[in-house]
PDB file of C-alpha atoms in Angstrom:
ATOM      1  CA  MET A 454      -0.008   0.018  -0.003  1.00  0.00           C
ATOM      2  CA  GLY A 455       2.957   2.322   0.590  1.00  0.00           C
ATOM      3  CA  GLY A 456       4.005   1.983  -3.074  1.00  0.00           C
ATOM      4  CA  ARG A 457       0.554   2.857  -4.248  1.00  0.00           C
ATOM      5  CA  MET A 458       0.464   6.028  -2.123  1.00  0.00           C
ATOM      6  CA  ARG A 459       3.844   7.009  -3.410  1.00  0.00           C
ATOM      7  CA  LYS A 460       2.586   6.669  -7.040  1.00  0.00           C
ATOM      8  CA  TYR A 461      -0.451   8.793  -6.274  1.00  0.00           C
ATOM      9  CA  PHE A 462       1.692  11.389  -4.540  1.00  0.00           C
ATOM     10  CA  ILE A 463       4.085  11.601  -7.504  1.00  0.00           C
ATOM     11  CA  LEU A 464       1.172  11.733  -9.959  1.00  0.00           C
ATOM     12  CA  PHE A 465      -0.520  14.464  -7.871  1.00  0.00           C
ATOM     13  CA  THR A 466       2.740  16.479  -7.709  1.00  0.00           C
ATOM     14  CA  ILE A 467       3.290  16.246 -11.476  1.00  0.00           C
ATOM     15  CA  LEU A 468      -0.314  17.255 -12.124  1.00  0.00           C
ATOM     16  CA  LEU A 469      -0.059  20.190  -9.732  1.00  0.00           C
ATOM     17  CA  LEU A 470       3.165  21.419 -11.326  1.00  0.00           C
ATOM     18  CA  ALA A 471       1.692  21.086 -14.823  1.00  0.00           C
ATOM     19  CA  LEU A 472      -1.433  23.084 -13.868  1.00  0.00           C
ATOM     20  CA  THR A 473       0.464  25.904 -12.149  1.00  0.00           C
ATOM     21  CA  GLY A 474       2.917  26.146 -15.059  1.00  0.00           C
ATOM     22  CA  CYS A 475       0.102  26.420 -17.624  1.00  0.00           C
ATOM     23  CA  GLY A 476      -1.716  29.084 -15.680  1.00  0.00           C
ATOM     24  CA  LYS A 477       0.852  31.836 -16.255  1.00  0.00           C
ATOM     25  CA  LYS A 478      -0.447  34.779 -18.203  1.00  0.00           C
ATOM     26  CA  LYS A 479       1.429  35.807 -21.294  1.00  0.00           C
ATOM     27  CA  GLN A 480       2.587  39.388 -21.253  1.00  0.00           C
ATOM     28  CA  LYS A 481       1.319  41.575 -24.039  1.00  0.00           C
ATOM     29  CA  LYS A 482       3.947  42.593 -26.515  1.00  0.00           C
ATOM     30  CA  LYS A 483       4.663  46.210 -25.938  1.00  0.00           C
ATOM     31  CA  THR A 484       4.842  48.520 -28.933  1.00  0.00           C
ATOM     32  CA  LYS A 485       7.909  50.667 -28.881  1.00  0.00           C
ATOM     33  CA  GLU A 486       7.262  54.145 -27.641  1.00  0.00           C
ATOM     34  CA  PRO A 487       8.800  57.233 -29.188  1.00  0.00           C
ATOM     35  CA  GLN A 488      12.451  57.505 -28.303  1.00  0.00           C
ATOM     36  CA  GLU A 489      13.229  59.566 -25.263  1.00  0.00           C
ATOM     37  CA  VAL A 490      16.930  59.534 -25.895  1.00  0.00           C
ATOM     38  CA  SER A 491      19.067  62.641 -26.176  1.00  0.00           C
ATOM     39  CA  LYS A 492      19.940  62.097 -29.859  1.00  0.00           C
ATOM     40  CA  ILE A 493      18.408  60.091 -32.695  1.00  0.00           C
ATOM     41  CA  ASN A 494      19.919  59.245 -36.078  1.00  0.00           C
ATOM     42  CA  LEU A 495      17.245  59.458 -38.797  1.00  0.00           C
ATOM     43  CA  GLU A 496      19.059  56.926 -40.979  1.00  0.00           C
ATOM     44  CA  ASN A 497      18.378  54.266 -38.332  1.00  0.00           C
ATOM     45  CA  TYR A 498      14.663  55.040 -38.008  1.00  0.00           C
ATOM     46  CA  ILE A 499      13.383  55.477 -41.551  1.00  0.00           C
ATOM     47  CA  TYR A 500      11.885  52.297 -42.989  1.00  0.00           C
ATOM     48  CA  SER A 501      10.759  53.693 -46.352  1.00  0.00           C
ATOM     49  CA  ALA A 502      10.439  56.942 -48.251  1.00  0.00           C
ATOM     50  CA  PRO A 503       9.235  57.815 -51.748  1.00  0.00           C
ATOM     51  CA  SER A 504      11.565  56.505 -54.472  1.00  0.00           C
ATOM     52  CA  GLY A 505      11.500  55.534 -58.130  1.00  0.00           C
ATOM     53  CA  PHE A 506       8.334  56.645 -59.904  1.00  0.00           C
ATOM     54  CA  VAL A 507       5.507  58.131 -57.840  1.00  0.00           C
ATOM     55  CA  SER A 508       1.940  58.548 -59.089  1.00  0.00           C
ATOM     56  CA  LEU A 509       0.900  62.121 -59.900  1.00  0.00           C
ATOM     57  CA  ASP A 510      -2.118  62.088 -57.585  1.00  0.00           C
ATOM     58  CA  LYS A 511      -0.930  60.093 -54.573  1.00  0.00           C
ATOM     59  CA  ASN A 512       0.193  61.210 -51.118  1.00  0.00           C
ATOM     60  CA  LEU A 513       3.887  60.879 -50.254  1.00  0.00           C
ATOM     61  CA  VAL A 514       4.590  58.706 -47.223  1.00  0.00           C
ATOM     62  CA  ILE A 515       7.604  58.266 -44.986  1.00  0.00           C
ATOM     63  CA  LYS A 516       7.356  55.150 -42.822  1.00  0.00           C
ATOM     64  CA  PHE A 517       9.485  54.743 -39.686  1.00  0.00           C
ATOM     65  CA  GLU A 518      10.805  51.594 -38.015  1.00  0.00           C
ATOM     66  CA  GLU A 519       8.926  52.405 -34.804  1.00  0.00           C
ATOM     67  CA  ASN A 520       6.534  54.890 -33.244  1.00  0.00           C
ATOM     68  CA  MET A 521       8.050  58.339 -33.444  1.00  0.00           C
ATOM     69  CA  VAL A 522       5.307  60.618 -32.051  1.00  0.00           C
ATOM     70  CA  GLN A 523       2.754  60.560 -29.275  1.00  0.00           C
ATOM     71  CA  GLU A 524      -0.815  59.341 -30.002  1.00  0.00           C
ATOM     72  CA  HIS A 525      -2.342  62.824 -29.718  1.00  0.00           C
ATOM     73  CA  LEU A 526      -0.413  63.956 -32.817  1.00  0.00           C
ATOM     74  CA  VAL A 527      -2.008  61.340 -35.085  1.00  0.00           C
ATOM     75  CA  ASN A 528      -4.227  62.954 -37.760  1.00  0.00           C
ATOM     76  CA  THR A 529      -3.258  66.444 -36.702  1.00  0.00           C
ATOM     77  CA  ILE A 530      -2.040  68.752 -39.479  1.00  0.00           C
ATOM     78  CA  LEU A 531       1.479  69.922 -38.607  1.00  0.00           C
ATOM     79  CA  ASP A 532       2.152  73.645 -38.201  1.00  0.00           C
ATOM     80  CA  ASN A 533       5.784  73.319 -39.177  1.00  0.00           C
ATOM     81  CA  THR A 534       7.016  71.845 -42.461  1.00  0.00           C
ATOM     82  CA  PRO A 535       9.393  68.958 -41.655  1.00  0.00           C
ATOM     83  CA  LEU A 536       9.990  68.197 -45.373  1.00  0.00           C
ATOM     84  CA  GLN A 537      11.268  70.520 -48.090  1.00  0.00           C
ATOM     85  CA  PHE A 538      10.881  69.602 -51.781  1.00  0.00           C
ATOM     86  CA  THR A 539      12.907  70.752 -54.756  1.00  0.00           C
ATOM     87  CA  PRO A 540      11.141  71.812 -56.902  1.00  0.00           C
ATOM     88  CA  ASN A 541       8.684  73.103 -54.326  1.00  0.00           C
ATOM     89  CA  ILE A 542       5.443  71.196 -53.755  1.00  0.00           C
ATOM     90  CA  GLU A 543       2.594  72.868 -51.847  1.00  0.00           C
ATOM     91  CA  GLY A 544       0.617  70.735 -49.415  1.00  0.00           C
ATOM     92  CA  LYS A 545       0.076  69.672 -45.823  1.00  0.00           C
ATOM     93  CA  PHE A 546       1.767  67.212 -43.457  1.00  0.00           C
ATOM     94  CA  TYR A 547       0.218  64.961 -40.856  1.00  0.00           C
ATOM     95  CA  TRP A 548       0.978  61.785 -38.942  1.00  0.00           C
ATOM     96  CA  GLU A 549      -1.393  59.122 -40.277  1.00  0.00           C
ATOM     97  CA  GLN A 550      -0.064  56.711 -37.670  1.00  0.00           C
ATOM     98  CA  ARG A 551       2.534  57.102 -34.973  1.00  0.00           C
ATOM     99  CA  ASP A 552       5.119  55.681 -37.379  1.00  0.00           C
ATOM    100  CA  LYS A 553       3.830  57.122 -40.701  1.00  0.00           C
ATOM    101  CA  LEU A 554       4.339  60.735 -41.823  1.00  0.00           C
ATOM    102  CA  VAL A 555       2.175  61.745 -44.804  1.00  0.00           C
ATOM    103  CA  PHE A 556       2.507  64.692 -47.197  1.00  0.00           C
ATOM    104  CA  GLU A 557      -0.695  65.468 -49.045  1.00  0.00           C
ATOM    105  CA  PRO A 558       0.000  67.704 -52.068  1.00  0.00           C
ATOM    106  CA  THR A 559      -2.489  70.521 -52.693  1.00  0.00           C
ATOM    107  CA  ASN A 560      -2.480  69.697 -56.434  1.00  0.00           C
ATOM    108  CA  ASN A 561      -1.367  66.734 -58.518  1.00  0.00           C
ATOM    109  CA  LEU A 562       2.391  66.534 -58.983  1.00  0.00           C
ATOM    110  CA  SER A 563       3.811  67.755 -62.287  1.00  0.00           C
ATOM    111  CA  ALA A 564       4.439  65.054 -64.876  1.00  0.00           C
ATOM    112  CA  GLY A 565       7.965  64.140 -65.974  1.00  0.00           C
ATOM    113  CA  LYS A 566       9.767  65.789 -63.073  1.00  0.00           C
ATOM    114  CA  GLU A 567      12.430  64.690 -60.630  1.00  0.00           C
ATOM    115  CA  PHE A 568      11.964  65.781 -57.026  1.00  0.00           C
ATOM    116  CA  GLN A 569      14.210  65.783 -54.024  1.00  0.00           C
ATOM    117  CA  GLY A 570      12.787  65.628 -50.532  1.00  0.00           C
ATOM    118  CA  VAL A 571      14.761  66.574 -47.442  1.00  0.00           C
ATOM    119  CA  LEU A 572      13.385  65.671 -44.005  1.00  0.00           C
ATOM    120  CA  SER A 573      14.600  67.949 -41.245  1.00  0.00           C
ATOM    121  CA  GLY A 574      15.032  65.943 -38.070  1.00  0.00           C
ATOM    122  CA  GLU A 575      14.835  69.025 -35.867  1.00  0.00           C
ATOM    123  CA  LYS A 576      11.567  70.249 -37.473  1.00  0.00           C
ATOM    124  CA  ALA A 577      10.046  66.768 -37.217  1.00  0.00           C
ATOM    125  CA  PHE A 578      11.316  65.677 -33.768  1.00  0.00           C
ATOM    126  CA  GLY A 579      12.863  68.680 -32.075  1.00  0.00           C
ATOM    127  CA  LYS A 580      16.259  68.998 -30.424  1.00  0.00           C
ATOM    128  CA  LYS A 581      16.855  65.256 -30.110  1.00  0.00           C
ATOM    129  CA  ALA A 582      17.271  65.141 -33.911  1.00  0.00           C
ATOM    130  CA  ALA A 583      18.999  68.523 -34.331  1.00  0.00           C
ATOM    131  CA  GLY A 584      21.296  68.638 -37.326  1.00  0.00           C
ATOM    132  CA  GLN A 585      19.851  65.411 -38.785  1.00  0.00           C
ATOM    133  CA  LYS A 586      18.583  65.417 -42.374  1.00  0.00           C
ATOM    134  CA  TYR A 587      17.340  62.601 -44.573  1.00  0.00           C
ATOM    135  CA  SER A 588      17.245  63.048 -48.343  1.00  0.00           C
ATOM    136  CA  PHE A 589      15.455  61.047 -51.007  1.00  0.00           C
ATOM    137  CA  ILE A 590      14.739  61.400 -54.731  1.00  0.00           C
ATOM    138  CA  PHE A 591      11.706  60.355 -56.724  1.00  0.00           C
ATOM    139  CA  LYS A 592      10.244  60.980 -60.178  1.00  0.00           C
ATOM    140  CA  THR A 593       6.852  61.360 -61.739  1.00  0.00           C
ATOM    141  CA  PRO A 594       6.052  59.618 -65.031  1.00  0.00           C
ATOM    142  CA  GLU A 595       5.807  61.572 -68.305  1.00  0.00           C
ATOM    143  CA  GLN A 596       2.366  60.068 -68.838  1.00  0.00           C
ATOM    144  CA  GLU A 597       0.180  58.112 -66.545  1.00  0.00           C
ATOM    145  CA  ILE A 598      -2.743  55.837 -67.533  1.00  0.00           C
ATOM    146  CA  LYS A 599      -5.417  56.113 -64.897  1.00  0.00           C
ATOM    147  CA  GLU A 600      -8.182  54.053 -66.426  1.00  0.00           C
ATOM    148  CA  VAL A 601      -8.734  51.922 -69.488  1.00  0.00           C
ATOM    149  CA  ASN A 602     -12.196  51.370 -70.821  1.00  0.00           C
ATOM    150  CA  TYR A 603     -11.879  48.729 -73.461  1.00  0.00           C
ATOM    151  CA  GLU A 604     -14.575  46.430 -74.657  1.00  0.00           C
ATOM    152  CA  PHE A 605     -13.172  43.104 -75.733  1.00  0.00           C
ATOM    153  CA  GLN A 606     -14.684  41.554 -78.788  1.00  0.00           C
ATOM    154  CA  PRO A 607     -13.560  38.102 -79.934  1.00  0.00           C
TER     155      PRO A 607
END
């Protein structure tokens, strides 16, 4: 009878350990918050920027590797202009998401042009990015087909 009790005791202990081990809650994955460091290097934070050919009537988007601004700035039109374009493009800037800066041109972009964009770190993020600039080049097509209405006849 002593052997039988020992088996039950071992079985009970294993069962108890298994149940307590399975009951642990998984921690939620935290999204990275905007950097609170003294200095940031824009090259390390930009995931994508306009390049190659860009449609004449689309917004220009800069995507960052992580959240760069606080939630209250999302969908707020920026007072300052963190991006300068050559040749100049009129429009407005806003954070569509905490990691996505959008430039919405007032008018369609000119066809067949090459543009250079320069993001000013200080204008976008303040003193922690002072002196930082990120440049990119993109083009617009000479002609752009928007819609084709073609009736196929065999």
